[in-house]
mmCIF file of C-alpha atoms in Angstrom:
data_model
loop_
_atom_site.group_PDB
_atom_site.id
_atom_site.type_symbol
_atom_site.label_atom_id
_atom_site.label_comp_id
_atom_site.label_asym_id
_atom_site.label_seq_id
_atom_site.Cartn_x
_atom_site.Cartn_y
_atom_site.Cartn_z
ATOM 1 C CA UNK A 1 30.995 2.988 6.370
ATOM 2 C CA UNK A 2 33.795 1.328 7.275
ATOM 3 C CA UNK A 3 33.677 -1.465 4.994
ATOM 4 C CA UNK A 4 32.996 0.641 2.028
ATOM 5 C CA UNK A 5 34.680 -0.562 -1.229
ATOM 6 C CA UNK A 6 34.337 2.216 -4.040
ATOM 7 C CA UNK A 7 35.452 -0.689 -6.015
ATOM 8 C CA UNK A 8 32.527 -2.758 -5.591
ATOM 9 C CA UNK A 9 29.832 -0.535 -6.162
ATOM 10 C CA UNK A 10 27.543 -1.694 -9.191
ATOM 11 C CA UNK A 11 24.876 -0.053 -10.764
ATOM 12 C CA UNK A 12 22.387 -2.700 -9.441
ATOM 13 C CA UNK A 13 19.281 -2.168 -6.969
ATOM 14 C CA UNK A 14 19.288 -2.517 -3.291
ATOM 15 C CA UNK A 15 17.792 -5.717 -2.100
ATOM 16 C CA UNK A 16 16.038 -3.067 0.581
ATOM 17 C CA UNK A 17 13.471 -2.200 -2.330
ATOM 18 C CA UNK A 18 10.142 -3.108 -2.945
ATOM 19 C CA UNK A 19 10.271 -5.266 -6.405
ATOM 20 C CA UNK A 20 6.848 -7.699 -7.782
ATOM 21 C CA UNK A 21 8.396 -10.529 -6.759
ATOM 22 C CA UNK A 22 9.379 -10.238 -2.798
ATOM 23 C CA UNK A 23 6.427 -8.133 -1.413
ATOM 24 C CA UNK A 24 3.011 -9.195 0.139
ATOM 25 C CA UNK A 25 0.343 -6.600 0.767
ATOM 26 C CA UNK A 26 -2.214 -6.589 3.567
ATOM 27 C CA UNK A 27 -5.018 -4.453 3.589
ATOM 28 C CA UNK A 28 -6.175 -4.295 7.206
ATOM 29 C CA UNK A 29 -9.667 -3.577 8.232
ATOM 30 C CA UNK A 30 -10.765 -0.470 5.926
ATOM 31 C CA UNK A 31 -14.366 -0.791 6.818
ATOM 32 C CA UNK A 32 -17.209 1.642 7.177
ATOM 33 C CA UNK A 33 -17.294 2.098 10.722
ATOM 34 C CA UNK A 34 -13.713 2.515 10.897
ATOM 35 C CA UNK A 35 -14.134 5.555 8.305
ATOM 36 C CA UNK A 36 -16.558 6.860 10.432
ATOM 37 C CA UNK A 37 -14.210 7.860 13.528
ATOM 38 C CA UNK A 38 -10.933 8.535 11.010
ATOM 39 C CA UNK A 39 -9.906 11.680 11.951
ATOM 40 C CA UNK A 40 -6.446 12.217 11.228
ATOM 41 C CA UNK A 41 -6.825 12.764 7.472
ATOM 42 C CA UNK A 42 -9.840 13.399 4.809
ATOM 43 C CA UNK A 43 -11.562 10.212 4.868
ATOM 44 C CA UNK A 44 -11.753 10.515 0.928
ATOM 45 C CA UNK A 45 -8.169 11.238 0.255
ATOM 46 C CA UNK A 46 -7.456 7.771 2.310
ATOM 47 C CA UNK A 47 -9.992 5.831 0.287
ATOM 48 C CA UNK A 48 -8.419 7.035 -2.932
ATOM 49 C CA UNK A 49 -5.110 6.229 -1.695
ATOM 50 C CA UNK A 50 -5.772 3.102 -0.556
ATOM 51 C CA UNK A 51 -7.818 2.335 -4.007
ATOM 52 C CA UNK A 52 -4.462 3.512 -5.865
ATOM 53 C CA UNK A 53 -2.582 0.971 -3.807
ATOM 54 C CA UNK A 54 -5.296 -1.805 -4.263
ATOM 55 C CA UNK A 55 -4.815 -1.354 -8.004
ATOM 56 C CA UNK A 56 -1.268 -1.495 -8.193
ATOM 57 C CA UNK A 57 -1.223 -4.886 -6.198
ATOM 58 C CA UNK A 58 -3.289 -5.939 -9.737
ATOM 59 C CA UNK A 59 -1.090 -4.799 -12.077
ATOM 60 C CA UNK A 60 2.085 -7.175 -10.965
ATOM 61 C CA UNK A 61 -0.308 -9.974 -9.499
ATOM 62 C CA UNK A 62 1.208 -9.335 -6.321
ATOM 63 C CA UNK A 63 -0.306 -11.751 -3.235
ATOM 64 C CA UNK A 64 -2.441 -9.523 -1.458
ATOM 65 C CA UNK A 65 -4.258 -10.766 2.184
ATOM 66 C CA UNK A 66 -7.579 -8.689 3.174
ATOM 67 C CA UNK A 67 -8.755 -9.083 6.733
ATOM 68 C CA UNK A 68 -11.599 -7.108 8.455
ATOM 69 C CA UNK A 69 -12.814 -7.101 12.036
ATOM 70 C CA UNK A 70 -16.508 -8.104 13.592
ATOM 71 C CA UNK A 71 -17.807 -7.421 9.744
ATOM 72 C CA UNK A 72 -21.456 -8.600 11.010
ATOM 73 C CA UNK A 73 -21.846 -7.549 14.325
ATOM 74 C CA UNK A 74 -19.992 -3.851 14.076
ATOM 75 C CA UNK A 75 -17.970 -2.770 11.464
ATOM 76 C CA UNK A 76 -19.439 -3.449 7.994
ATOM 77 C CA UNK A 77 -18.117 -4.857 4.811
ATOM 78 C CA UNK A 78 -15.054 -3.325 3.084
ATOM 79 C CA UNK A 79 -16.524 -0.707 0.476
ATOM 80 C CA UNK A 80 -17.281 -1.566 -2.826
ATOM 81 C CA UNK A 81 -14.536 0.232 -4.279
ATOM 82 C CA UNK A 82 -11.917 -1.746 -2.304
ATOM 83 C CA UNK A 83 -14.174 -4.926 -3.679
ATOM 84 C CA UNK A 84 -14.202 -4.631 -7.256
ATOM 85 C CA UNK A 85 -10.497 -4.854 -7.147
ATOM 86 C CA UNK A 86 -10.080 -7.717 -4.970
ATOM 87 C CA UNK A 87 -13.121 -9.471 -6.874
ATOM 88 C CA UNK A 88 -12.010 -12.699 -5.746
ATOM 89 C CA UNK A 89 -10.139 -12.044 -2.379
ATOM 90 C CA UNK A 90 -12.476 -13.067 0.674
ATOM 91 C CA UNK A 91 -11.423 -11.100 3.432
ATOM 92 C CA UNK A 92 -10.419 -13.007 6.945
ATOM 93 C CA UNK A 93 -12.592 -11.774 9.651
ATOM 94 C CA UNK A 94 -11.350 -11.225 13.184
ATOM 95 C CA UNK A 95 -12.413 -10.318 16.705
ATOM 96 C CA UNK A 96 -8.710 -10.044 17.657
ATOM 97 C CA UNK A 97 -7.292 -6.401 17.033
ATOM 98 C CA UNK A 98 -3.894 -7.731 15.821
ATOM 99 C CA UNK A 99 -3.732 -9.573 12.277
ATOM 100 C CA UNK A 100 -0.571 -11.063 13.038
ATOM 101 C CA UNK A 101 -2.139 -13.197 16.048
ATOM 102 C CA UNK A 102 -4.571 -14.648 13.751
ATOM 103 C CA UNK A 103 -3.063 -18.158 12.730
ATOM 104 C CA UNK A 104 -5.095 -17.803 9.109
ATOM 105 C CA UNK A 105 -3.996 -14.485 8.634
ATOM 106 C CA UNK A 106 0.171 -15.902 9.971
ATOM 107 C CA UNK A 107 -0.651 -18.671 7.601
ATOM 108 C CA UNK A 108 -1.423 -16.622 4.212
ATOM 109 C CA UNK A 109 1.744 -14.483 4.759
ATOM 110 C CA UNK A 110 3.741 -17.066 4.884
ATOM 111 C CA UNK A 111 2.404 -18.804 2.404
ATOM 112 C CA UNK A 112 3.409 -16.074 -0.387
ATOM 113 C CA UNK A 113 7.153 -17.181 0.903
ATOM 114 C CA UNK A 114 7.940 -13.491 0.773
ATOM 115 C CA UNK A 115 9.562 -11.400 3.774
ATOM 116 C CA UNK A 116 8.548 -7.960 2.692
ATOM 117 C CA UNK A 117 5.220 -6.932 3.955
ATOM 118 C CA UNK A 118 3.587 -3.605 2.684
ATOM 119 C CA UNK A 119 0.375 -2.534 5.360
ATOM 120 C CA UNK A 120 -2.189 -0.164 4.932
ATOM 121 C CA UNK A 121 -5.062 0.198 7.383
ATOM 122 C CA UNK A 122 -7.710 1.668 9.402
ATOM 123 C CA UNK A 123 -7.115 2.789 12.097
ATOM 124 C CA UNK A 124 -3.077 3.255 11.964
ATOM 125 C CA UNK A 125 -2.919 3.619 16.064
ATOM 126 C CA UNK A 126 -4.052 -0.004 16.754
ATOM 127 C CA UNK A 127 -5.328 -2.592 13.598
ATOM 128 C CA UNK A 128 -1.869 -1.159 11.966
ATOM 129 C CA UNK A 129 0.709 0.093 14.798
ATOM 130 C CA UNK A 130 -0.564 -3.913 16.169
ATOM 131 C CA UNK A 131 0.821 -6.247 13.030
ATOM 132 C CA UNK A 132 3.104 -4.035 11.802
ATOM 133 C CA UNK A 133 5.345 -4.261 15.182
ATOM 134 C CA UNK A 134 4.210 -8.352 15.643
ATOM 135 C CA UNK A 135 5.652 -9.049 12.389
ATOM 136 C CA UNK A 136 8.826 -6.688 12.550
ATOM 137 C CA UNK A 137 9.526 -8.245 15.064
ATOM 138 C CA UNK A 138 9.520 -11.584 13.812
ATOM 139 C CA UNK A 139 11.708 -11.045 11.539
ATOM 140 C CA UNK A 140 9.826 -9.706 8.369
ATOM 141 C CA UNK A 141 10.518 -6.220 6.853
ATOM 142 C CA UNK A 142 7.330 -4.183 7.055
ATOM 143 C CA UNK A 143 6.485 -1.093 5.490
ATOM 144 C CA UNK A 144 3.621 0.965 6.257
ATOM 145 C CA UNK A 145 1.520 3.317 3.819
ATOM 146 C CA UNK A 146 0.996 6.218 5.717
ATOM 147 C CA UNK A 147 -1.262 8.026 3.241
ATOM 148 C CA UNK A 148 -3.844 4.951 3.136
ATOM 149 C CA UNK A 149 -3.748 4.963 6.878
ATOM 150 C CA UNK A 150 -5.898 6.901 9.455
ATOM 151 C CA UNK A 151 -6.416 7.054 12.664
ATOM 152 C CA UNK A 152 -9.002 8.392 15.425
ATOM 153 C CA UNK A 153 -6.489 11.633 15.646
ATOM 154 C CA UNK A 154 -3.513 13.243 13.766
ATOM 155 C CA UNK A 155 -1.521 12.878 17.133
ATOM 156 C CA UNK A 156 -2.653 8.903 17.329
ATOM 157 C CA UNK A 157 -1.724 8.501 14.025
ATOM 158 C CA UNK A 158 1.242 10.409 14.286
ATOM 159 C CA UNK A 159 2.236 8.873 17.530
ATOM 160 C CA UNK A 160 1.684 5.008 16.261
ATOM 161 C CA UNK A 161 3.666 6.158 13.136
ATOM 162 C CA UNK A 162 6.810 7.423 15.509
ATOM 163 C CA UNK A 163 6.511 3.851 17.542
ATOM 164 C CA UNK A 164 6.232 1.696 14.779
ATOM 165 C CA UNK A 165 9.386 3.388 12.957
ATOM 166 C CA UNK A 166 11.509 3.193 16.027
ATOM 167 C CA UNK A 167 10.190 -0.686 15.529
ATOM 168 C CA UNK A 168 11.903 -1.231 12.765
ATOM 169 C CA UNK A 169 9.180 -0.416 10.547
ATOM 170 C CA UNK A 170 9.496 1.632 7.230
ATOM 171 C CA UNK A 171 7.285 4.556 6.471
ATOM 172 C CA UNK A 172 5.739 4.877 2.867
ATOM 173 C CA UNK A 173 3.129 6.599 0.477
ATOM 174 C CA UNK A 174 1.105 5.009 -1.943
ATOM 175 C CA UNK A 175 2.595 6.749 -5.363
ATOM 176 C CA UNK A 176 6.207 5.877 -3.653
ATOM 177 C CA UNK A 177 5.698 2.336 -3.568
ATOM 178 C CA UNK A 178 3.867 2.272 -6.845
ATOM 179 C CA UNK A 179 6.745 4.068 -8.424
ATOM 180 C CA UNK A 180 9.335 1.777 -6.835
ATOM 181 C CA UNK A 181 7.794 -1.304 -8.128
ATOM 182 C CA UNK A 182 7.539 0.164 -11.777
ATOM 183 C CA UNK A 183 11.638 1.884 -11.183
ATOM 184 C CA UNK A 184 11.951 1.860 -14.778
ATOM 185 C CA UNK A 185 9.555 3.717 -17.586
ATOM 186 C CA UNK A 186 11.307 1.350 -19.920
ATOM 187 C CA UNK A 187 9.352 -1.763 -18.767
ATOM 188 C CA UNK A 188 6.431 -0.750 -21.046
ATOM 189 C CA UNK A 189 4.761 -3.859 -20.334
ATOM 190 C CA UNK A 190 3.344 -2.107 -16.682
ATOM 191 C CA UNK A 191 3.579 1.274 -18.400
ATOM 192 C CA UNK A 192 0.347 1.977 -19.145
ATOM 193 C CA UNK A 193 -1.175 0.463 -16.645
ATOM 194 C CA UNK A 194 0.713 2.473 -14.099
ATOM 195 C CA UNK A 195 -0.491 5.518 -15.734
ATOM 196 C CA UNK A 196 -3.818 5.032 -15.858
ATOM 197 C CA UNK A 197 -3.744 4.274 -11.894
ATOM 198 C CA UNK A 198 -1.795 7.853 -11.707
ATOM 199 C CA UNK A 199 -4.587 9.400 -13.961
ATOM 200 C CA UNK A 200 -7.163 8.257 -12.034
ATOM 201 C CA UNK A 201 -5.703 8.733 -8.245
ATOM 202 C CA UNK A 202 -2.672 10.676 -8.315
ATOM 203 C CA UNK A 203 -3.884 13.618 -8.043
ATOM 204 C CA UNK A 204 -1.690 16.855 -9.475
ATOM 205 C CA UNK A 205 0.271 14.541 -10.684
ATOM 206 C CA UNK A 206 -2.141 12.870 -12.158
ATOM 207 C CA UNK A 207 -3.686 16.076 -13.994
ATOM 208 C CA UNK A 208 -0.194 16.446 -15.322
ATOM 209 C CA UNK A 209 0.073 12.734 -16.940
ATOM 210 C CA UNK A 210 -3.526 13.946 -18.367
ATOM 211 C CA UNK A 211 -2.034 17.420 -19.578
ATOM 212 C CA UNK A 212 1.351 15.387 -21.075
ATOM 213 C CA UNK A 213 -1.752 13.196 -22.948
ATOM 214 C CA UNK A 214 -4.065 15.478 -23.707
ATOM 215 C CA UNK A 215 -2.288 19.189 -24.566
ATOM 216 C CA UNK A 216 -4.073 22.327 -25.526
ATOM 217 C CA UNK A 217 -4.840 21.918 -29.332
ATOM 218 C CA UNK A 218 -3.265 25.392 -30.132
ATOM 219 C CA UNK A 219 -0.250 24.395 -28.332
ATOM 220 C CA UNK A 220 0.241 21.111 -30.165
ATOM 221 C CA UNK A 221 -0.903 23.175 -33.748
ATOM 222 C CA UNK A 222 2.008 25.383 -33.030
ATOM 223 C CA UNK A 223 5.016 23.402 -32.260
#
C-alpha cells in the first residue's frame, strides 16, 4: 500500500485476470470410475459444471490439454459429453497421478506459451491438489475450478482446496471464470454464445436468462 499513487490509477484491467489470450485449460482425469467414488459433491452438478467450462474453452478457442489415467486397464474413457466438445482433443493417458510430471503433458502447456493455467479435475485431493501445486510452483499462475472438482470426501476436497490455496493457487467457479473472460456484455461477438452456455448450465441463473428471453405473454401484452 505503500507505493500507492491515486494518480496512476487507470480504468484498465488487472493483468491478474483471466482474458482469451493468456490462459490454458486442463481438464484432468474426469473419467467414469473417478465419478464413481466422488463424494464431496452431486456427481451431476460436477459434470454439468465441468461441461459449462468445456464449452466456454470453445467459444474463445482457448488451448485446452485433456489427460486421463489407466483409461484401459481401470478408469474408462472421459464421458461422451466431455467428448463432443473436445471432438478433436485426444486425451494424454497416464499411470503417474501428477500431470505435471508427465513430459507430454509439461510439453503441451508450454507449448500454448501462456502462464495462466485454469484446472478442473477428478478427484481434487490428488489428480488436482498434485499439478496444481507442481506447476505453482514452477512458476505458473494456477487457478482451480472448485465446482468442476470432486473428491472421495467433502473434508478431502476441502482439505486439498485449503493446501493448494496456501500454495499459491487461486480458487474459482465455473460461471466466474466464464464471466471474467466475457467482462464486457458489449463484446457481442461472444454474447450469445455465452448465453446459451448460461441457458443450458447455469442453473437459476440460467432460468433467469430464459425468463429475460422468453417472458410471460400477458406480461409482455401489457407493458
Amino acid at each position: 500500500m505503500s507505493n500507492f499513487n491515486v494518480e496512476q490509477v487507470k480504468a484498465e484491467p488487472s493483468d491478474k485476470l483471466l482474458t482469451p489470450d493468456n490462459t490454458v485449460f486442463m481438464f484432468i482425469d474426469q473419467q467414469p470410475q473417478m465419478y464413481f467414488g466422488l463424494q464431496s459433491h452431486d456427481a451431476n452438478a460436477v459434470m454439468n459444471a465441468i461441461q459449462g467450462l468445456a464449452k466456454t474453452a470453445k467459444i474463445w478457442d482457448i488451448p485446452s490439454i485433456l489427460t486421463t489415467l489407466t483409461t484401459d486397464d481401470f478408469t474408462g474413457e472421459i464421458p461422451q459429453q466431455q467428448k463432443r466438445v473436445f471432438e478433436d482433443h485426444t486425451p494424454i493417458d497416464r499411470t503417474g497421478l501428477n500431470a505435471f510430471e508427465d513430459q507430454r503433458v509439461v510439453d503441451a502447456v508450454k507449448k500454448t506459451g501462456r502462464k495462466k493455467i485454469v484446472m478442473s479435475g477428478l478427484w481434487t485431493e490428488i489428480c488436482v491438489l498434485l499439478p496444481a501445486i507442481t506447476a505453482a510452483d514452477q512458476g505458473y499462475d494456477v487457478y482451480v475450478v472448485t465446482d468442476a472438482c470432486g473428491g472421495a470426501s467433502k473434508e478431502a476436497h476441502d482439505m486439498a482446496i485449503i493446501r493448494m490455496t496456501e500454495a499459491g493457487v487461486t480458487p474459482v467457479t465455473w460461471i466466474q471464470v466464464l464471466c471474467e473472460l466475457q467482462r464486457d456484455w458489449a463484446r457481442e461477438e461472444t454474447y450469445d454464445d455465452v448465453m446459451n452456455i448460461v441457458k443450458e448450465h447455469g442453473g437459476a441463473y440460467g432460468v433467469g436468462v430464459q425468463y429475460y428471453y422468453n417472458p410471460p405473454k400477458n406480461i409482455v401484452n401489457n407493458v
